[in-house]
PDB file of C-alpha atoms and ligand atoms in Angstrom:
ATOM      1  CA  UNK X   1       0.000   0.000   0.000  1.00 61.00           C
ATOM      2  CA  UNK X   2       2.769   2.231   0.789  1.00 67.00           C
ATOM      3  CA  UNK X   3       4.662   1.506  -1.995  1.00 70.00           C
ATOM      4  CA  UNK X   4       1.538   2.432  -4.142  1.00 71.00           C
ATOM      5  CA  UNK X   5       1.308   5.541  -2.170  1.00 73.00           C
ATOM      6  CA  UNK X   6       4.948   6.807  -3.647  1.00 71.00           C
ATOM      7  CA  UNK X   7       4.826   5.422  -7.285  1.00 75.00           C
ATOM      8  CA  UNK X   8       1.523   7.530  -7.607  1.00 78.00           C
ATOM      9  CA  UNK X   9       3.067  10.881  -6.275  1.00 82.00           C
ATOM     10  CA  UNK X  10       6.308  10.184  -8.431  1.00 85.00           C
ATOM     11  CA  UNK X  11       3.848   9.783 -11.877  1.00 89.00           C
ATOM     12  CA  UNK X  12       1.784  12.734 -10.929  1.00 92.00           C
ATOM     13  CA  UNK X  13       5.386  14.448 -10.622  1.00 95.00           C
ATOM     14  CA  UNK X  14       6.126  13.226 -14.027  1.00 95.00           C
ATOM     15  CA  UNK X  15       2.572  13.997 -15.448  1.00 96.00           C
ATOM     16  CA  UNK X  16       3.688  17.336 -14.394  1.00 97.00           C
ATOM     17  CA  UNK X  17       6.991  17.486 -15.485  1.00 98.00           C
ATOM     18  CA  UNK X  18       6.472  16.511 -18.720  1.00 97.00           C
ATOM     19  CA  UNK X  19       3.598  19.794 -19.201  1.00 98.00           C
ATOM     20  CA  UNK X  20       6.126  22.104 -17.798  1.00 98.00           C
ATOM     21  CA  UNK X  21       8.596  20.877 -20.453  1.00 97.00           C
ATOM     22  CA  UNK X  22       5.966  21.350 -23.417  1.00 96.00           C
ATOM     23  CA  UNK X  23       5.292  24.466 -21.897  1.00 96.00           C
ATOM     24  CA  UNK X  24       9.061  25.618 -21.934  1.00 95.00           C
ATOM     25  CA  UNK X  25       9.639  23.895 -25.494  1.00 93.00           C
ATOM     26  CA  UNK X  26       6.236  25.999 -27.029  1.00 93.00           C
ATOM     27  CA  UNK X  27       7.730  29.403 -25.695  1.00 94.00           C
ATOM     28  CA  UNK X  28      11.550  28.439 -27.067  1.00 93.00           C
ATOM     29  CA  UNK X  29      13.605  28.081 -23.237  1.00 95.00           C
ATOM     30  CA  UNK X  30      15.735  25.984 -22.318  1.00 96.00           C
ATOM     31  CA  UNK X  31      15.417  25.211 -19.014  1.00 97.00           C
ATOM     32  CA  UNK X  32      18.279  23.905 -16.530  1.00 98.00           C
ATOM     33  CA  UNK X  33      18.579  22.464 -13.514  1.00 98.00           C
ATOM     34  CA  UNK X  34      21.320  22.869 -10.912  1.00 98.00           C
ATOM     35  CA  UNK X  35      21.763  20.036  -8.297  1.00 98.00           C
ATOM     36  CA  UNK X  36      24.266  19.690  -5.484  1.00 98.00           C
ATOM     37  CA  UNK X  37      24.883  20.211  -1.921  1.00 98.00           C
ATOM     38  CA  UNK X  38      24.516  23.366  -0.077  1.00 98.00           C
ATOM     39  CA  UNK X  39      27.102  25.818  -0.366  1.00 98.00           C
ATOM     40  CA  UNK X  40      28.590  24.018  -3.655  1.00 98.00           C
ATOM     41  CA  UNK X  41      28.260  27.205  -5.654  1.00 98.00           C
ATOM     42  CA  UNK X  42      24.885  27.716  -7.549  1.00 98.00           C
ATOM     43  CA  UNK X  43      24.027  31.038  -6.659  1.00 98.00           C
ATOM     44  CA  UNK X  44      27.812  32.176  -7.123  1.00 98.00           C
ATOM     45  CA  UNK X  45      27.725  30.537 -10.682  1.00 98.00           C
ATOM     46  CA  UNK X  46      24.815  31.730 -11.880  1.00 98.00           C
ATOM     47  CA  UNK X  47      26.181  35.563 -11.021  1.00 98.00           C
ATOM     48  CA  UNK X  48      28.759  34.592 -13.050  1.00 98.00           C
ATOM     49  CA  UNK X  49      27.003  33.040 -15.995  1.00 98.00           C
ATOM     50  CA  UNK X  50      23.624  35.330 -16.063  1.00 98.00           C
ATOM     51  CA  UNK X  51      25.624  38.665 -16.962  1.00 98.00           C
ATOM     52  CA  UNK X  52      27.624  36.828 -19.253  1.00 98.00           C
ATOM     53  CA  UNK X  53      25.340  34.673 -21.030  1.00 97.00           C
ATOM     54  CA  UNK X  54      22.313  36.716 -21.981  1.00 94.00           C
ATOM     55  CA  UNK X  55      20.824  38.915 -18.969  1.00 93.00           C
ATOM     56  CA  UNK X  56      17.954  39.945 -20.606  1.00 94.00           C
ATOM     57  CA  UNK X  57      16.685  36.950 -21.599  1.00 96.00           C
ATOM     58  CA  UNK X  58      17.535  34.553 -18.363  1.00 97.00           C
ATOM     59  CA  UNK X  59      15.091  33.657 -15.679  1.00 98.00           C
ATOM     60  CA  UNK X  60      15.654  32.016 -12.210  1.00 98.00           C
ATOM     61  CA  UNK X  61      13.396  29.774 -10.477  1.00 98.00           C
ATOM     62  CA  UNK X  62      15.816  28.987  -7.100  1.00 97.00           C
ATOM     63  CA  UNK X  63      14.549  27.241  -4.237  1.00 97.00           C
ATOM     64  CA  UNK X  64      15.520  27.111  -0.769  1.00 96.00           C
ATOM     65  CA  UNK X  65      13.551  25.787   2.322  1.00 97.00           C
ATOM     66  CA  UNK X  66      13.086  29.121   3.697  1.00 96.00           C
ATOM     67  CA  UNK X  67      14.406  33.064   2.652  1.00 95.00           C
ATOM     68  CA  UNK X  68      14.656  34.642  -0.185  1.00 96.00           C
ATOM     69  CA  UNK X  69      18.450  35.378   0.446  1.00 96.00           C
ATOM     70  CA  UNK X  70      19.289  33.809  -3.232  1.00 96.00           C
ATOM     71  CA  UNK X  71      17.114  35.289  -5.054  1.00 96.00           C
ATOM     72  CA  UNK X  72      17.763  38.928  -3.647  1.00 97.00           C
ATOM     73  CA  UNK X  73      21.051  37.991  -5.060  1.00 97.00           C
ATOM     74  CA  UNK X  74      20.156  37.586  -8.393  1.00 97.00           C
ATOM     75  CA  UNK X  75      17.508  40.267  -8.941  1.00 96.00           C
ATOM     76  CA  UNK X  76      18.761  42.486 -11.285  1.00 95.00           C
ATOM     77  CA  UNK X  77      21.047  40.572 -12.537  1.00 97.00           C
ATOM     78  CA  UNK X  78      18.366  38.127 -14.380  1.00 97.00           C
ATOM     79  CA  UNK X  79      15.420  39.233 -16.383  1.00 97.00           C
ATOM     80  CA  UNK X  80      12.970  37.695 -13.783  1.00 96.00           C
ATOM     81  CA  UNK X  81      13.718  35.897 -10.568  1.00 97.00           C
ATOM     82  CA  UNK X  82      11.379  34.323  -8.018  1.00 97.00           C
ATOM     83  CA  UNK X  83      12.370  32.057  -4.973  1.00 97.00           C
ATOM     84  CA  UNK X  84      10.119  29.268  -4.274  1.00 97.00           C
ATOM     85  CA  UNK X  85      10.445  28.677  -0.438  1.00 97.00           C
ATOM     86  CA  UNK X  86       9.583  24.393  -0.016  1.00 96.00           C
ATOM     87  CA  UNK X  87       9.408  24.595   4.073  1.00 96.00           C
ATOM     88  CA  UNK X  88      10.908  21.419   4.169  1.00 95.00           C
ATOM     89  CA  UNK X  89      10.281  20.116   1.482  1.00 96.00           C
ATOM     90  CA  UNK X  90      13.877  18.977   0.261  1.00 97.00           C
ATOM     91  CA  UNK X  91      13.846  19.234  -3.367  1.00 97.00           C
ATOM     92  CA  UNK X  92      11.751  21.161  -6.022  1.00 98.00           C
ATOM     93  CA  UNK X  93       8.782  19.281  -6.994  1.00 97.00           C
ATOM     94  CA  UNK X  94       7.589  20.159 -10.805  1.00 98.00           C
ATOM     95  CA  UNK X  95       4.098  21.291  -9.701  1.00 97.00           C
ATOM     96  CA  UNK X  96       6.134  24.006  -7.353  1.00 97.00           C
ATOM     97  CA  UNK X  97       8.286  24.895 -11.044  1.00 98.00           C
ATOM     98  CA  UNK X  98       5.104  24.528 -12.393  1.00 98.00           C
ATOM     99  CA  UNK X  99       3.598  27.654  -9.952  1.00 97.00           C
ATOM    100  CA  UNK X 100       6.928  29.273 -10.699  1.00 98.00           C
ATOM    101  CA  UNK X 101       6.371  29.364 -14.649  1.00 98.00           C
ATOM    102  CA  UNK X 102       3.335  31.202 -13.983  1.00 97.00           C
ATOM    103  CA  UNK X 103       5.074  34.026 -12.383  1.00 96.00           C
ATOM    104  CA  UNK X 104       7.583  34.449 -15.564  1.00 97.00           C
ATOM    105  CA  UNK X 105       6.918  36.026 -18.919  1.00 96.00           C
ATOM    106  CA  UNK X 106       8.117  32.468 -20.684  1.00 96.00           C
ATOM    107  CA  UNK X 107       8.140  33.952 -24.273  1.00 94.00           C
ATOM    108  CA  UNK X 108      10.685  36.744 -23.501  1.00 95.00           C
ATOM    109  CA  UNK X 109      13.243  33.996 -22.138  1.00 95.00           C
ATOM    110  CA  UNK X 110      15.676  31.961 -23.787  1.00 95.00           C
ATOM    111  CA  UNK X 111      17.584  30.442 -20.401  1.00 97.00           C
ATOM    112  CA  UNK X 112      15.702  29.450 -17.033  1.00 98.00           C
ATOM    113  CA  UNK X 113      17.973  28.420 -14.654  1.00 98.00           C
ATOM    114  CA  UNK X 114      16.237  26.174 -11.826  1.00 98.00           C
ATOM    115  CA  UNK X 115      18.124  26.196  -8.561  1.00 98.00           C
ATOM    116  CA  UNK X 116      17.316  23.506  -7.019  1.00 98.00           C
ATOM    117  CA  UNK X 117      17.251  23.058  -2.848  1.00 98.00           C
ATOM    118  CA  UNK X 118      20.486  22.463  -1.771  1.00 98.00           C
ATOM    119  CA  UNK X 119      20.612  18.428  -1.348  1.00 98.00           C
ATOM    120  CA  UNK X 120      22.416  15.318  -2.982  1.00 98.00           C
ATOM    121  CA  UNK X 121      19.699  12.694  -2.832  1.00 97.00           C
ATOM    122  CA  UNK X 122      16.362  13.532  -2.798  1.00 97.00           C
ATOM    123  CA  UNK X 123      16.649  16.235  -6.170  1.00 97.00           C
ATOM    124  CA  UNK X 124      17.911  13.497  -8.470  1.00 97.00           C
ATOM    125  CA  UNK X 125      14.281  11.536  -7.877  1.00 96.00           C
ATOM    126  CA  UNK X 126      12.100  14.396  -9.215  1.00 97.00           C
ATOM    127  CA  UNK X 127      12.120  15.129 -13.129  1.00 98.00           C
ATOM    128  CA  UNK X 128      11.033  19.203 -13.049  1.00 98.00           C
ATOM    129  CA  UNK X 129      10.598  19.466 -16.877  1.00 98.00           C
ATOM    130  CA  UNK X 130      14.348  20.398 -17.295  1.00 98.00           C
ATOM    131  CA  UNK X 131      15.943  19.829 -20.919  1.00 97.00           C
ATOM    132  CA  UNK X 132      19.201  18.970 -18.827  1.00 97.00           C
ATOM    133  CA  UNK X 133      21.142  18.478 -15.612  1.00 98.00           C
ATOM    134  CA  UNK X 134      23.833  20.303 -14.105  1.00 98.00           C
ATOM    135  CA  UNK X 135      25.602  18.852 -11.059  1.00 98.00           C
ATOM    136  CA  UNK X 136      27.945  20.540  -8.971  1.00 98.00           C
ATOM    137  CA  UNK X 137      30.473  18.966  -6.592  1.00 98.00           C
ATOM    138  CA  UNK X 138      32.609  21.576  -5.252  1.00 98.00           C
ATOM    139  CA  UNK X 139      36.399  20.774  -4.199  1.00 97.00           C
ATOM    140  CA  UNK X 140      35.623  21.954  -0.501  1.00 96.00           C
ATOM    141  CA  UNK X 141      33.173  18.959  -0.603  1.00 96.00           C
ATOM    142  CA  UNK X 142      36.091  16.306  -0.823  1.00 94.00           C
ATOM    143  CA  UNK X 143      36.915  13.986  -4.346  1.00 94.00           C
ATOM    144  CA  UNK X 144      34.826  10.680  -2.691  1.00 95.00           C
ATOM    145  CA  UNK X 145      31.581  11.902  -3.131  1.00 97.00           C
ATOM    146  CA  UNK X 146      30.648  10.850  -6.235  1.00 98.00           C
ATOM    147  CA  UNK X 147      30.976   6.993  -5.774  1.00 97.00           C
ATOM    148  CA  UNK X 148      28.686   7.637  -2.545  1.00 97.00           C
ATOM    149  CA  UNK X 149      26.125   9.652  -4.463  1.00 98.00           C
ATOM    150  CA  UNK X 150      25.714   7.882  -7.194  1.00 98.00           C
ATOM    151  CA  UNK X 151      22.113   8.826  -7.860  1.00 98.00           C
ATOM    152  CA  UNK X 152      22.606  12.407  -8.177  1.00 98.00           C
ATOM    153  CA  UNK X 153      25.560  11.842 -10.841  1.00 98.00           C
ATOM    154  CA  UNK X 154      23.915   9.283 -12.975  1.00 98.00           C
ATOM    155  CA  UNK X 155      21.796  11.083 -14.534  1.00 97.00           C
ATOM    156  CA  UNK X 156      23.620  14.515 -14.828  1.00 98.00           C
ATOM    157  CA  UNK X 157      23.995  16.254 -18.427  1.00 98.00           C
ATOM    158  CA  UNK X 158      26.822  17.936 -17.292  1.00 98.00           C
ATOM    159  CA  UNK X 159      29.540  17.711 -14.115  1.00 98.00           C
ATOM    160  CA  UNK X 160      30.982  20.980 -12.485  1.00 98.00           C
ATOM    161  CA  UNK X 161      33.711  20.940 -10.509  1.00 98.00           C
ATOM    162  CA  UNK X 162      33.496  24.084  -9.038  1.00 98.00           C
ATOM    163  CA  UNK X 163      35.504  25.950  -6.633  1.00 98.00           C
ATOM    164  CA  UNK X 164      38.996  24.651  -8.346  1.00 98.00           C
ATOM    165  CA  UNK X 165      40.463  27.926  -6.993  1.00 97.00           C
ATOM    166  CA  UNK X 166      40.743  25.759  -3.879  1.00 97.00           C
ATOM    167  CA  UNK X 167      41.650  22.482  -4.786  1.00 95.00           C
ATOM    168  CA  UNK X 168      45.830  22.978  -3.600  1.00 93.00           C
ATOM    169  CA  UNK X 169      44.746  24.171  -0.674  1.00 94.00           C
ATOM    170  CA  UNK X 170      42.636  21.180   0.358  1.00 94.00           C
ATOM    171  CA  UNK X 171      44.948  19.233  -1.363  1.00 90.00           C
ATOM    172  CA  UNK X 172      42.079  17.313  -3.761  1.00 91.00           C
ATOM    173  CA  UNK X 173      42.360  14.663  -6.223  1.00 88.00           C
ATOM    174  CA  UNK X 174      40.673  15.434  -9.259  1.00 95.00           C
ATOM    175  CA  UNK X 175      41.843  11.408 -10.830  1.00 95.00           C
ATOM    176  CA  UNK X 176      39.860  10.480  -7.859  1.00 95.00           C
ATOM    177  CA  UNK X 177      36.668  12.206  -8.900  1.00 97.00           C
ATOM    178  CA  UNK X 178      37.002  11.571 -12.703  1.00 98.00           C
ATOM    179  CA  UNK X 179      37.919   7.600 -11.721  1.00 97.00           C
ATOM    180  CA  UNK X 180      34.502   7.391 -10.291  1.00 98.00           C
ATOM    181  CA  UNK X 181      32.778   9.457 -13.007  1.00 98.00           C
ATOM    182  CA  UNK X 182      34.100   6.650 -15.117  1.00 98.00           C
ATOM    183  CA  UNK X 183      32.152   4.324 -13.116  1.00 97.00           C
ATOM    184  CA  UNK X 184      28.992   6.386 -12.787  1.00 98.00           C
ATOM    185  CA  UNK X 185      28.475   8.688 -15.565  1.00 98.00           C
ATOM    186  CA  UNK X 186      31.171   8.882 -18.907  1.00 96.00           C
ATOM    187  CA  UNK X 187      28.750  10.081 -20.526  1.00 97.00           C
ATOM    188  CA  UNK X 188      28.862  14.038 -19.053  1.00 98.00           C
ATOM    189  CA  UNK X 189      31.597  16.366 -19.531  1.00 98.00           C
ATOM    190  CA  UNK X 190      33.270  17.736 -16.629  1.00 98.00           C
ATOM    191  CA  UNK X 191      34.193  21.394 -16.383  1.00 98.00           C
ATOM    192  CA  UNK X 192      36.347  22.486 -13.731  1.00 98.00           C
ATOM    193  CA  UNK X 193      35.546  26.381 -12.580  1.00 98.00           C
ATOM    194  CA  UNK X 194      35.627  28.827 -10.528  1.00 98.00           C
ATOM    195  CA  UNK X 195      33.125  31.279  -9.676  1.00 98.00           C
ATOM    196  CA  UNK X 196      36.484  33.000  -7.695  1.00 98.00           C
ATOM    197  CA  UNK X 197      38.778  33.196 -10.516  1.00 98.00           C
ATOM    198  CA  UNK X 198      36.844  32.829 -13.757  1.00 98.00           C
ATOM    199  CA  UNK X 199      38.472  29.766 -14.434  1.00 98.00           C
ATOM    200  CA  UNK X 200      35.996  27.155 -16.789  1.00 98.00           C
ATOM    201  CA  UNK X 201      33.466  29.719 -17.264  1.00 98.00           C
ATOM    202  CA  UNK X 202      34.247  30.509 -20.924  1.00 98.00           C
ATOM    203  CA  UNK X 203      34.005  26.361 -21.304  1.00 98.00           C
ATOM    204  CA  UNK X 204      30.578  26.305 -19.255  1.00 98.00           C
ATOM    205  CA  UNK X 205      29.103  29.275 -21.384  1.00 98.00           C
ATOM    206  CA  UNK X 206      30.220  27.508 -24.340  1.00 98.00           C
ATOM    207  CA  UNK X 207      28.469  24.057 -23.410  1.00 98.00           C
ATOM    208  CA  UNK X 208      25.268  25.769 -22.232  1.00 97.00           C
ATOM    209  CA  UNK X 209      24.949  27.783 -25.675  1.00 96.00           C
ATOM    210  CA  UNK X 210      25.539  24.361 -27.166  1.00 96.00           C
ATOM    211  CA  UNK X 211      22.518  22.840 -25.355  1.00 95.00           C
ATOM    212  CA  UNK X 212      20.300  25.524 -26.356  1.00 92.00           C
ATOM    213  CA  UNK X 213      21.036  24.823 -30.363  1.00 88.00           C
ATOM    214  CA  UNK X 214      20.546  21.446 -29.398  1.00 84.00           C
ATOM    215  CA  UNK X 215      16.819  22.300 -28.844  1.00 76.00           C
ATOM    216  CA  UNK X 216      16.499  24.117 -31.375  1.00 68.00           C
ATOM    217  CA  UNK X 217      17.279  27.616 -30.445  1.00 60.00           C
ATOM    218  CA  UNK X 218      20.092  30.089 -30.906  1.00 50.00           C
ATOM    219  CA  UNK X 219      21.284  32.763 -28.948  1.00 46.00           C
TER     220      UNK X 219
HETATM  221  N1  LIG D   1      36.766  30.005  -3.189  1.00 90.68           N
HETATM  222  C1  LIG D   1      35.577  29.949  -3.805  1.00 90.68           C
HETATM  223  N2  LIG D   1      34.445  30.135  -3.102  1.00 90.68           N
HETATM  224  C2  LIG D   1      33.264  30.053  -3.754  1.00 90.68           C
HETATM  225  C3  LIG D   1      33.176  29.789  -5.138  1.00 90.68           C
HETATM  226  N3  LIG D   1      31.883  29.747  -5.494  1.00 90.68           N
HETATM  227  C4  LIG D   1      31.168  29.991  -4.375  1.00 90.68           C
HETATM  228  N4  LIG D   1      31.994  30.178  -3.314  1.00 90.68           N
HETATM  229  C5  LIG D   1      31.595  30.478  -1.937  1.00 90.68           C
HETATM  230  O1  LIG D   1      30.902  29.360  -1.401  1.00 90.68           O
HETATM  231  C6  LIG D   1      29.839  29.776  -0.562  1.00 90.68           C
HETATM  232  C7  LIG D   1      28.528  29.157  -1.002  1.00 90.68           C
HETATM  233  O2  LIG D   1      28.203  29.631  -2.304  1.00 90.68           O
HETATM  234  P1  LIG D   1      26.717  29.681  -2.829  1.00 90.68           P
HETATM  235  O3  LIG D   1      26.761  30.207  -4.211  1.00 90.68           O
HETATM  236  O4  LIG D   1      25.828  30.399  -1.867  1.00 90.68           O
HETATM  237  O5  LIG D   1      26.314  28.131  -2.829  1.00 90.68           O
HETATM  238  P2  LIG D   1      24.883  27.424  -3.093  1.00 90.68           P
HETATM  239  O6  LIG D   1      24.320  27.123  -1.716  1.00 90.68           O
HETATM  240  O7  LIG D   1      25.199  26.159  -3.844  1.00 90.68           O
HETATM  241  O8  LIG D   1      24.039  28.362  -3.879  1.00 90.68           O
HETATM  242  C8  LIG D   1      29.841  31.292  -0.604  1.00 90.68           C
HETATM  243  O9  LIG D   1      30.534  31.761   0.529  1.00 90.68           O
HETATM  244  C9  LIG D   1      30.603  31.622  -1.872  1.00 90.68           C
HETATM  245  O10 LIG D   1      31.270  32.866  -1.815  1.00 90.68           O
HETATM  246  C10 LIG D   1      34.408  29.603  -5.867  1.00 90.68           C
HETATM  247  O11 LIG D   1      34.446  29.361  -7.079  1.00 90.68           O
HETATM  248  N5  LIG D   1      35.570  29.686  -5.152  1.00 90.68           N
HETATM  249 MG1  LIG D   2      22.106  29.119  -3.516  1.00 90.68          MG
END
């Protein structure tokens, strides 16, 4: 009984899911989402990439449990931000990106970045109507954590490595982490970055314009 209890949720997610992404693919966005612990570096990436990329016509949908901290740190930086606040719920569910999509003039964006709650496991379970997955594992976080995480990197589209400025310090092994990418996922490209130095970005910019001709759009 229980188990029915969770498959239905998961298919009315996916029922869901799947109308946000017809939604998204009628107006022309491309909509990503970013998965990872807390702290790994969303919000500082997408300050980066936003002003970069194409400010005018980028949205963020960024959730947190509570505050709207992130998103006051995006506003004006983004065409249109709103912060979904879950309470503790810990991931985004599609019918709360679903909510957010109402608040957002779709047709005058080409990127929507979905931030989701900071979290390695329960994210990965919930399809939000993204065209693809970005996973960030920051160098702070320690190189073993994709071999014990493997559900979050499975299915990723893409694997950042973000905070590289760092990785002497802590003394990190990269081989470690791309050993058990190998394992888990050789499928994505890995970018190492930093939101600090500027290192990777031009390479992330690159791949996410690539994505977007990949659905049909240009920029
Ligand atoms: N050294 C360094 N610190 C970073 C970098 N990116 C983010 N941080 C710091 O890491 C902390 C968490 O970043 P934040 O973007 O809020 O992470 P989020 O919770 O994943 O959105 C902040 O103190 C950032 O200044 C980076 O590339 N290098
Ligand atoms: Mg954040």
């Amino acid at each position: 009984m229980k188990i029915n209890v969770v498959e239905s949720v998961l298919k009315a997610n996916d029922a869901v899911a799947r109308e946000n992404r017809r939604r998204m693919e009628s107006a022309g966005v491309l909509a990503l989402n970013l998965m990872s612990a807390p702290g790994s570096g969303k919000t500082a990436l997408l300050e980066k990439t936003i002003p970069a990329l194409a400010p005018q016509r980028s949205a963020v949908l960024v959730g947190d449990l509570q505050t709207t901290r992130d998103a006051e740190r995006l506003s004006g930086l983004a065409a249109e931000v709103t912060q979904i606040n879950t309470g503790r719920g810990c991931h985004l569910s599609a019918t709360e990106v679903s909510d957010g999509l109402d608040s957002l003039r779709l047709e005058h964006i080409d990127f929507l970045f979905i931030e989701n709650v900071g979290n390695m496991v329960c994210p990965a379970a919930h399809d939000l109507g993204e065209h693809r997955r970005v996973v960030l594992l920051s160098v702070a976080e320690g190189d073993d954590k994709v071999a014990k995480y493997p559900t979050l990197f499975r299915p990723a589209d893409v694997v950042l490595l973000t905070k590289i400025d760092l990785a002497e310090v802590l003394g990190y092994s990269t081989r470690r982490v791309y050993d058990d990418l190998a394992q888990v996922n050789s499928r994505a490209p890995v970018i190492e970055l930093s939101a600090r130095s500027g290192e990777g970005l031009e390479a992330w910019l690159a791949w996410l314009r690539e994505q977007r001709q990949a659905v049909g759009k240009t920029v």
